[in-house]
mmCIF file with all atom_site columns, C-alpha atoms in Angstrom:
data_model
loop_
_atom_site.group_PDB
_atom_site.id
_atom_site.type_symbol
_atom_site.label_atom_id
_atom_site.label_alt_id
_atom_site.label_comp_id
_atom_site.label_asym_id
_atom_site.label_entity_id
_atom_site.label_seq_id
_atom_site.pdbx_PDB_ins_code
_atom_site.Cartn_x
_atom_site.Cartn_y
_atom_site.Cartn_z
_atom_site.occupancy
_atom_site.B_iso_or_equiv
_atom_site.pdbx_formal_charge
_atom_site.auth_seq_id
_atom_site.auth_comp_id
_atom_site.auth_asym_id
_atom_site.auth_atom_id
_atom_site.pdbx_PDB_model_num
ATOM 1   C CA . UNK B 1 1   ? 182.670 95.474  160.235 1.00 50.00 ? 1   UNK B CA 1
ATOM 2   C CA . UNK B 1 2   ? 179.678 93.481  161.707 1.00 58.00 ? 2   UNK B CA 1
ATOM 3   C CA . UNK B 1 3   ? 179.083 95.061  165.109 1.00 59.00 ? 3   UNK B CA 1
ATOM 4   C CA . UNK B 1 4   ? 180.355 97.688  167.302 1.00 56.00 ? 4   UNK B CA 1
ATOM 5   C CA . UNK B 1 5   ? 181.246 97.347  170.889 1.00 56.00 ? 5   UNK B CA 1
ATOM 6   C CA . UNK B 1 6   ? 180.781 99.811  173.920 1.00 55.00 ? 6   UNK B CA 1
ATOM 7   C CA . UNK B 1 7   ? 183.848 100.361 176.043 1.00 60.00 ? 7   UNK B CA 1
ATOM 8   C CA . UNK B 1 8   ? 182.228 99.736  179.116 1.00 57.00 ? 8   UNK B CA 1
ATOM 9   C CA . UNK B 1 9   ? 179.238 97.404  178.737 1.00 58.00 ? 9   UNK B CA 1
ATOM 10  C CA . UNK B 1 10  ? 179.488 93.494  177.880 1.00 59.00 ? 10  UNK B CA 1
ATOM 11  C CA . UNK B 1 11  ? 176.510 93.746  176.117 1.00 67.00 ? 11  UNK B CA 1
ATOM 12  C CA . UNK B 1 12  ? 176.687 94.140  172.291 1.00 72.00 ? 12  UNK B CA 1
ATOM 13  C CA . UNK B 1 13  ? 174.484 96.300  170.255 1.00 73.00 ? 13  UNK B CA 1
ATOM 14  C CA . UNK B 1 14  ? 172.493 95.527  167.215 1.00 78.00 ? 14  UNK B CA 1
ATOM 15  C CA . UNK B 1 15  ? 174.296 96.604  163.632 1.00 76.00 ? 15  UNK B CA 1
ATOM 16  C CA . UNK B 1 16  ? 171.630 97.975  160.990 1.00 78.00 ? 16  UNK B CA 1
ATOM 17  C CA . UNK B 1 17  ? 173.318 98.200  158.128 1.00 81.00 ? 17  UNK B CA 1
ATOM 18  C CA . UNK B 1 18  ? 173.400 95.595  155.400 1.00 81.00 ? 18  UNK B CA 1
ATOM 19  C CA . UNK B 1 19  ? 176.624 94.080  154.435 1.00 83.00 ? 19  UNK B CA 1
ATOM 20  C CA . UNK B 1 20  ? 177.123 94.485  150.494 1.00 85.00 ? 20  UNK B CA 1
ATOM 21  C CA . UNK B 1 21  ? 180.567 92.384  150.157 1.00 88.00 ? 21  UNK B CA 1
ATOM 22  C CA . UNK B 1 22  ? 178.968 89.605  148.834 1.00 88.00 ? 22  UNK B CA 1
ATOM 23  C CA . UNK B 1 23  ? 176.552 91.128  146.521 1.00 90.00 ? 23  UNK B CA 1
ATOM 24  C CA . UNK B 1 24  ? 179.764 93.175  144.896 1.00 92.00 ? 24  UNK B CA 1
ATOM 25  C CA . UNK B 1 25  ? 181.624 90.085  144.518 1.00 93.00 ? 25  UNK B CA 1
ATOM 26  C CA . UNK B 1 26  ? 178.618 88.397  142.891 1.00 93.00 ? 26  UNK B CA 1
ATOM 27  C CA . UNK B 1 27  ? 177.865 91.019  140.287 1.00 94.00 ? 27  UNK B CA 1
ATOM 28  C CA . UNK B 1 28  ? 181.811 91.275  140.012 1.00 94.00 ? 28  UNK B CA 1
ATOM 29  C CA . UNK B 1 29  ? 181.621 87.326  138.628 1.00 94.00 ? 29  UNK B CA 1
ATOM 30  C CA . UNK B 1 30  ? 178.407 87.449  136.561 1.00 94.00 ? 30  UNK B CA 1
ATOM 31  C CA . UNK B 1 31  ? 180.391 90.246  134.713 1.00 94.00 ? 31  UNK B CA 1
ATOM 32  C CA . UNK B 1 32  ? 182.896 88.474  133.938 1.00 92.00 ? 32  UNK B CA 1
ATOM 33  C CA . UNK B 1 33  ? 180.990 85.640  132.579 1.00 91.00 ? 33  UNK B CA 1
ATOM 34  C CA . UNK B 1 34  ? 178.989 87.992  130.583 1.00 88.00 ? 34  UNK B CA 1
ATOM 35  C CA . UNK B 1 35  ? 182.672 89.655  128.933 1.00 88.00 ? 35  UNK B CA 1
ATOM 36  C CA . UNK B 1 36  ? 183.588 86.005  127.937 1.00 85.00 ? 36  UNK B CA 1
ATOM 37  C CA . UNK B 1 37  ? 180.148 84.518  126.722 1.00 82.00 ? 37  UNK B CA 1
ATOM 38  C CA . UNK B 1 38  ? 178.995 87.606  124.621 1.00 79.00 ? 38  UNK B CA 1
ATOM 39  C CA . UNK B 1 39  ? 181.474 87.266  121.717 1.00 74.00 ? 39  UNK B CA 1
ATOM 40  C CA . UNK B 1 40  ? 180.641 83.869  121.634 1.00 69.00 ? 40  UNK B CA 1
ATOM 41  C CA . UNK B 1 41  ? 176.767 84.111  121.426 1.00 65.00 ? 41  UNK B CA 1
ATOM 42  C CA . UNK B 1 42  ? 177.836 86.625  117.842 1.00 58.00 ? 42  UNK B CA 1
ATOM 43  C CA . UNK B 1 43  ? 179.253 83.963  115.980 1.00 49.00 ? 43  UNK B CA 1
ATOM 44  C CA . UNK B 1 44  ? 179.170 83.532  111.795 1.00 51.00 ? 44  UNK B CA 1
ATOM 45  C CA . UNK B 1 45  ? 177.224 80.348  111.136 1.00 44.00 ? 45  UNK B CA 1
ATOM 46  C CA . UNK B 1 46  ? 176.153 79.139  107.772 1.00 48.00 ? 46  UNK B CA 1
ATOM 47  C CA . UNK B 1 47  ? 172.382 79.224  107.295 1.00 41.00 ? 47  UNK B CA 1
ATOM 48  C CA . UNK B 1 48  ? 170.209 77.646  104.490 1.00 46.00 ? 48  UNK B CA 1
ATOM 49  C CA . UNK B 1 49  ? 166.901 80.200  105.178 1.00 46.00 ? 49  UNK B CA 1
ATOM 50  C CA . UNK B 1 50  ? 163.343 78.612  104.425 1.00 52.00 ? 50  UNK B CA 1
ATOM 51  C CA . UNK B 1 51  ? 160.975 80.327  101.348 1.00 65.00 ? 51  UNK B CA 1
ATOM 52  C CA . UNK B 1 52  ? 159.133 83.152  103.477 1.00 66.00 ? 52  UNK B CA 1
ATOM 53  C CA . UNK B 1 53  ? 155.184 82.281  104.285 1.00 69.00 ? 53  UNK B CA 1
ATOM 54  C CA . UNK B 1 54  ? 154.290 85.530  105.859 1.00 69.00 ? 54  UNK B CA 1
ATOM 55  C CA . UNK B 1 55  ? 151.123 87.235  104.350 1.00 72.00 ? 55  UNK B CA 1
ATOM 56  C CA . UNK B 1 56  ? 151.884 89.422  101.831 1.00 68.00 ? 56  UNK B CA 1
ATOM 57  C CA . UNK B 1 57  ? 151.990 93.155  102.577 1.00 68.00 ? 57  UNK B CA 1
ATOM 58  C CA . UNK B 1 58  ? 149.868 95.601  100.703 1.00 70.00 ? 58  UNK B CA 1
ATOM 59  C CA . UNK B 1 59  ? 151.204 97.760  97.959  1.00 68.00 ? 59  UNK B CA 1
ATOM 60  C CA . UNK B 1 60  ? 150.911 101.448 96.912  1.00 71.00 ? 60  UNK B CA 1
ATOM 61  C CA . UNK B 1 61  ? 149.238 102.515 94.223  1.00 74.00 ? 61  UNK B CA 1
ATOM 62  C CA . UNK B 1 62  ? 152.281 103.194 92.110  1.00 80.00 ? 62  UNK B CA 1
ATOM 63  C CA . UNK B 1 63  ? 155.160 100.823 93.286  1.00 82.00 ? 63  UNK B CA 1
ATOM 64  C CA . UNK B 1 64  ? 158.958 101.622 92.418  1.00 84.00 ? 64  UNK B CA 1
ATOM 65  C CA . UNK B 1 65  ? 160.742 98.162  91.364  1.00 84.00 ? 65  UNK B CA 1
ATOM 66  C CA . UNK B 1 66  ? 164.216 98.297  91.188  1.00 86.00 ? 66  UNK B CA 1
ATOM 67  C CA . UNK B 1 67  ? 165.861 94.834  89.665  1.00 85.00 ? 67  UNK B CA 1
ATOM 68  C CA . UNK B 1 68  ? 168.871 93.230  89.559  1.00 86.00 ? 68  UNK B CA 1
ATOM 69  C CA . UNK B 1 69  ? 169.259 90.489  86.714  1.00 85.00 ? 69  UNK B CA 1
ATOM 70  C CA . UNK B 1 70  ? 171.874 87.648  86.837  1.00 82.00 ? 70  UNK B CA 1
ATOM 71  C CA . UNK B 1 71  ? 174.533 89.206  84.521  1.00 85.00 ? 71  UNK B CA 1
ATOM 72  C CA . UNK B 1 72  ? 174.301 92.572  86.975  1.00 84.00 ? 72  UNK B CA 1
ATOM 73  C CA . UNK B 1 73  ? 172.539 94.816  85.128  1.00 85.00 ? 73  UNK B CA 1
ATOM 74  C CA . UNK B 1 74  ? 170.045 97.225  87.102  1.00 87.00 ? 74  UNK B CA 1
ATOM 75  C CA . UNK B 1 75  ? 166.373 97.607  85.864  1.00 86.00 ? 75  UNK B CA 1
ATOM 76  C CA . UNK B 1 76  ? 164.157 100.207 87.576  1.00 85.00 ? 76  UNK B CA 1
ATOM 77  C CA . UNK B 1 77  ? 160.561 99.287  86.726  1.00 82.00 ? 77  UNK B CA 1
ATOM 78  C CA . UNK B 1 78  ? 161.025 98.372  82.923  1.00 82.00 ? 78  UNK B CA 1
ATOM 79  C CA . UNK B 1 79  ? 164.189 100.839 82.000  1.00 83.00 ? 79  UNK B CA 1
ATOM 80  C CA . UNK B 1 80  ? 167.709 100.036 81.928  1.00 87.00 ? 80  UNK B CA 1
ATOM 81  C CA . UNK B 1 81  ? 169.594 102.249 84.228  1.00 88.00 ? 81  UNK B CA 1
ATOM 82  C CA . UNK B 1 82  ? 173.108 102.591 84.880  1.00 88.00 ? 82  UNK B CA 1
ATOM 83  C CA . UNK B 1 83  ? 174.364 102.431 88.736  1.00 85.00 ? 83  UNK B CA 1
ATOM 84  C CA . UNK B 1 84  ? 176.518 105.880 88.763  1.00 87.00 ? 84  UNK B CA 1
ATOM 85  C CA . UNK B 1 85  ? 172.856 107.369 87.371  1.00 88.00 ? 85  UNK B CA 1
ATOM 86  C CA . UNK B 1 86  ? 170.959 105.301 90.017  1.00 87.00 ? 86  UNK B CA 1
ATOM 87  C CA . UNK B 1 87  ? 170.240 107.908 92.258  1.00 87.00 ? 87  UNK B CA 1
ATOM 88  C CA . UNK B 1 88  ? 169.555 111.107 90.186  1.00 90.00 ? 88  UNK B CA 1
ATOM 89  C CA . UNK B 1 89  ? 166.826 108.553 88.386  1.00 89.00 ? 89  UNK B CA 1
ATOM 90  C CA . UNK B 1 90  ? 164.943 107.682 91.438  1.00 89.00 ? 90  UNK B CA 1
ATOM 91  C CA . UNK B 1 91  ? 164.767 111.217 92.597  1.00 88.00 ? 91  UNK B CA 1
ATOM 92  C CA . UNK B 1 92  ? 163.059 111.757 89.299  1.00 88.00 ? 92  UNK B CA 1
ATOM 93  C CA . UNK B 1 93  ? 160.813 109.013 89.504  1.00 87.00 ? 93  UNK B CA 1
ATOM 94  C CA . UNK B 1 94  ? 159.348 110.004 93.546  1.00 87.00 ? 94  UNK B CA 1
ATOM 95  C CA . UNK B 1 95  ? 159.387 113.629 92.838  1.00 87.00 ? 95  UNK B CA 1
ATOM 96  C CA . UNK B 1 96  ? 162.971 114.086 95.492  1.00 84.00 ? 96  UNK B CA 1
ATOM 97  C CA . UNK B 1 97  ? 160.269 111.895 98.426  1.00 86.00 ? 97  UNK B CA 1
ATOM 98  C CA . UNK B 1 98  ? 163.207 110.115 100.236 1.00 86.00 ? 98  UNK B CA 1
ATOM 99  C CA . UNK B 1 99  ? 161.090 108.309 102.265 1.00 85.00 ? 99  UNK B CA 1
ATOM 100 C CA . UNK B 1 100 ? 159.221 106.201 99.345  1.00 85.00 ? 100 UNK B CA 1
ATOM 101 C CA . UNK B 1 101 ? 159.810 102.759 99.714  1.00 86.00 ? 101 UNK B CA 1
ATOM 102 C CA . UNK B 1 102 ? 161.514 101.111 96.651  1.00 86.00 ? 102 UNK B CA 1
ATOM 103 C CA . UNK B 1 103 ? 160.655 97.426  96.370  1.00 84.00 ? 103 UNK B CA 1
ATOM 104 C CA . UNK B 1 104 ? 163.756 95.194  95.349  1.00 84.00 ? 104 UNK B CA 1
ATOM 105 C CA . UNK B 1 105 ? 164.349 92.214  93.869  1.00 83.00 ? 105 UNK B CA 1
ATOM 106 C CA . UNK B 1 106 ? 167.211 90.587  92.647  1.00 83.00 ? 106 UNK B CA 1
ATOM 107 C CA . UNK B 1 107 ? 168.110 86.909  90.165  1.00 82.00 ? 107 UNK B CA 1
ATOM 108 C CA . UNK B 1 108 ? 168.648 83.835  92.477  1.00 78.00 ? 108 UNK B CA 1
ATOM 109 C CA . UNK B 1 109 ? 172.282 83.763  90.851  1.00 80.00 ? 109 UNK B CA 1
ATOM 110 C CA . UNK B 1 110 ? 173.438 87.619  91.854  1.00 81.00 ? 110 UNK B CA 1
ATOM 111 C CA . UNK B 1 111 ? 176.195 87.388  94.514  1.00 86.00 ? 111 UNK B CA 1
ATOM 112 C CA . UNK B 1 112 ? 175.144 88.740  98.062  1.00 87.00 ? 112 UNK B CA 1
ATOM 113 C CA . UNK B 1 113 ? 177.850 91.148  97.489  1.00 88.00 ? 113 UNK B CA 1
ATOM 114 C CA . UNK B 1 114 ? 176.404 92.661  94.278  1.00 87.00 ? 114 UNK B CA 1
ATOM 115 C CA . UNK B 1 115 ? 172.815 93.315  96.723  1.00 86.00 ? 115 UNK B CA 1
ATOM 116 C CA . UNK B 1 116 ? 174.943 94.860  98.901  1.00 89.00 ? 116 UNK B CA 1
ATOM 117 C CA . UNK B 1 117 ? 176.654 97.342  96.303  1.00 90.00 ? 117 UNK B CA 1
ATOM 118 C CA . UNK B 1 118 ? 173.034 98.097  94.894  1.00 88.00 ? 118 UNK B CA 1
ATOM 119 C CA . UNK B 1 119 ? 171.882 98.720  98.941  1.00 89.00 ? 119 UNK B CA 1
ATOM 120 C CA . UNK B 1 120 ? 174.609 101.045 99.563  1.00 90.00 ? 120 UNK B CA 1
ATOM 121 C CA . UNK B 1 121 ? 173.860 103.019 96.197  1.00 90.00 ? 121 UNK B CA 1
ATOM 122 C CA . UNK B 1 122 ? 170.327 103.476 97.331  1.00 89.00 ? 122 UNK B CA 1
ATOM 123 C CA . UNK B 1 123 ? 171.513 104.653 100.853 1.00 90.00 ? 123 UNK B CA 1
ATOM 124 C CA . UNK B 1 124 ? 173.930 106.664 99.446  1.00 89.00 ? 124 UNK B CA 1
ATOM 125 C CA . UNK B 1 125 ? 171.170 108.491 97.308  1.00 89.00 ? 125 UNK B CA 1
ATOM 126 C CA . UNK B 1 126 ? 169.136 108.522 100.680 1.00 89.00 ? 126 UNK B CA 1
ATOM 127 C CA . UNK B 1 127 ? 166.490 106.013 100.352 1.00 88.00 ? 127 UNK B CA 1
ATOM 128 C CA . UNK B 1 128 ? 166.307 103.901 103.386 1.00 86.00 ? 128 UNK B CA 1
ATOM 129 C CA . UNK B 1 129 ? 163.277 102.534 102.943 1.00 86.00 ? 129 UNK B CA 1
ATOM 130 C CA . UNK B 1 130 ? 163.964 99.199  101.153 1.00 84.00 ? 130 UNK B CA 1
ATOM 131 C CA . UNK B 1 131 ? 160.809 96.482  100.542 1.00 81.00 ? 131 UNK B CA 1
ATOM 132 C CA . UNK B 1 132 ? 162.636 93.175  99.770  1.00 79.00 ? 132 UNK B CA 1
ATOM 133 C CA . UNK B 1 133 ? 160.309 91.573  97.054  1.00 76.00 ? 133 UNK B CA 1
ATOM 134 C CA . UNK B 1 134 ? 160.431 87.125  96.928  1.00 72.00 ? 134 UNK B CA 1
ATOM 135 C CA . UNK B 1 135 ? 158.180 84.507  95.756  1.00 69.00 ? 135 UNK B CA 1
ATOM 136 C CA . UNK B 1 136 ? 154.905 84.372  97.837  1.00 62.00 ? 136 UNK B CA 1
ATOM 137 C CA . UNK B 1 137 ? 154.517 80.609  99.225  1.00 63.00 ? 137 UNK B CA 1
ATOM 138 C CA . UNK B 1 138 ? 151.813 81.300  100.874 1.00 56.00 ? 138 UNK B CA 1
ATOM 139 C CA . UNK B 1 139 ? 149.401 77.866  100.556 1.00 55.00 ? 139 UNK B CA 1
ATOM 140 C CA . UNK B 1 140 ? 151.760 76.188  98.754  1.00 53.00 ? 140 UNK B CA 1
ATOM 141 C CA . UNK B 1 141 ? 153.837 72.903  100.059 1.00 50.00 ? 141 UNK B CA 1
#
């Protein structure tokens, strides 16, 4: 309630505390238009993504390629190597160092689910360090 009254006296005293009705019902509505706008701000839309022109990132000394070619095969550096054996290679090849970073790179014309199948190999074998090699454009137009 706003104010209190004394029995006896006609005159009414001053209430100090701050009424937080409104500022619930407020926050009560901005929540609710938060719960209906959120799954619509995560929506699937189609998106043709431009040739990267970032700077190039340097390399180590001895980097770890791992390729995909268009009819699916798997090349790590310049051997063939079968998926099952994909992980038992690699942890030849850095010594069991999970946290080397294997650069990938894959033929325009592999199918975004074939990445994805080569990904989860290499996080199932523990590497989740993942460089994801392109073209450099870099001063080109």
């Amino acid at each position: 309630m706003g104010m209190h009254l004394k029995e006896g006296d006609d005159d009414l005293a001053e209430n100090h505390e701050i009424n937080v009705t409104p500022f619930i019902d407020v926050m009560l509505v901005l929540l609710i238009i938060f719960m209906v706008a959120a799954p619509l701000a995560t929506v699937d839309i189609k998106v043709d993504l431009p040739a990267s022109t970032a700077k190039p990132q340097p390399r180590p000394e001895k980097p770890i390629f791992l390729s995909v070619k268009a009819d699916q095969s798997l090349f790590l550096g310049d051997d063939k190597v079968a998926r099952e054996q994909l992980g038992q290679i690699l942890d030849a090849k850095t010594k069991g160092k999970k946290e080397t970073t294997i650069f990938f790179q894959a033929d325009k014309g592999v199918d975004y689910g074939d990445l994805m199948e080569v990904m989860n190999a290499l996080r199932g074998a523990g590497y989740l360090k993942v460089g994801l090699v392109g073209l450099e454009t870099v001063g080109k137009k």
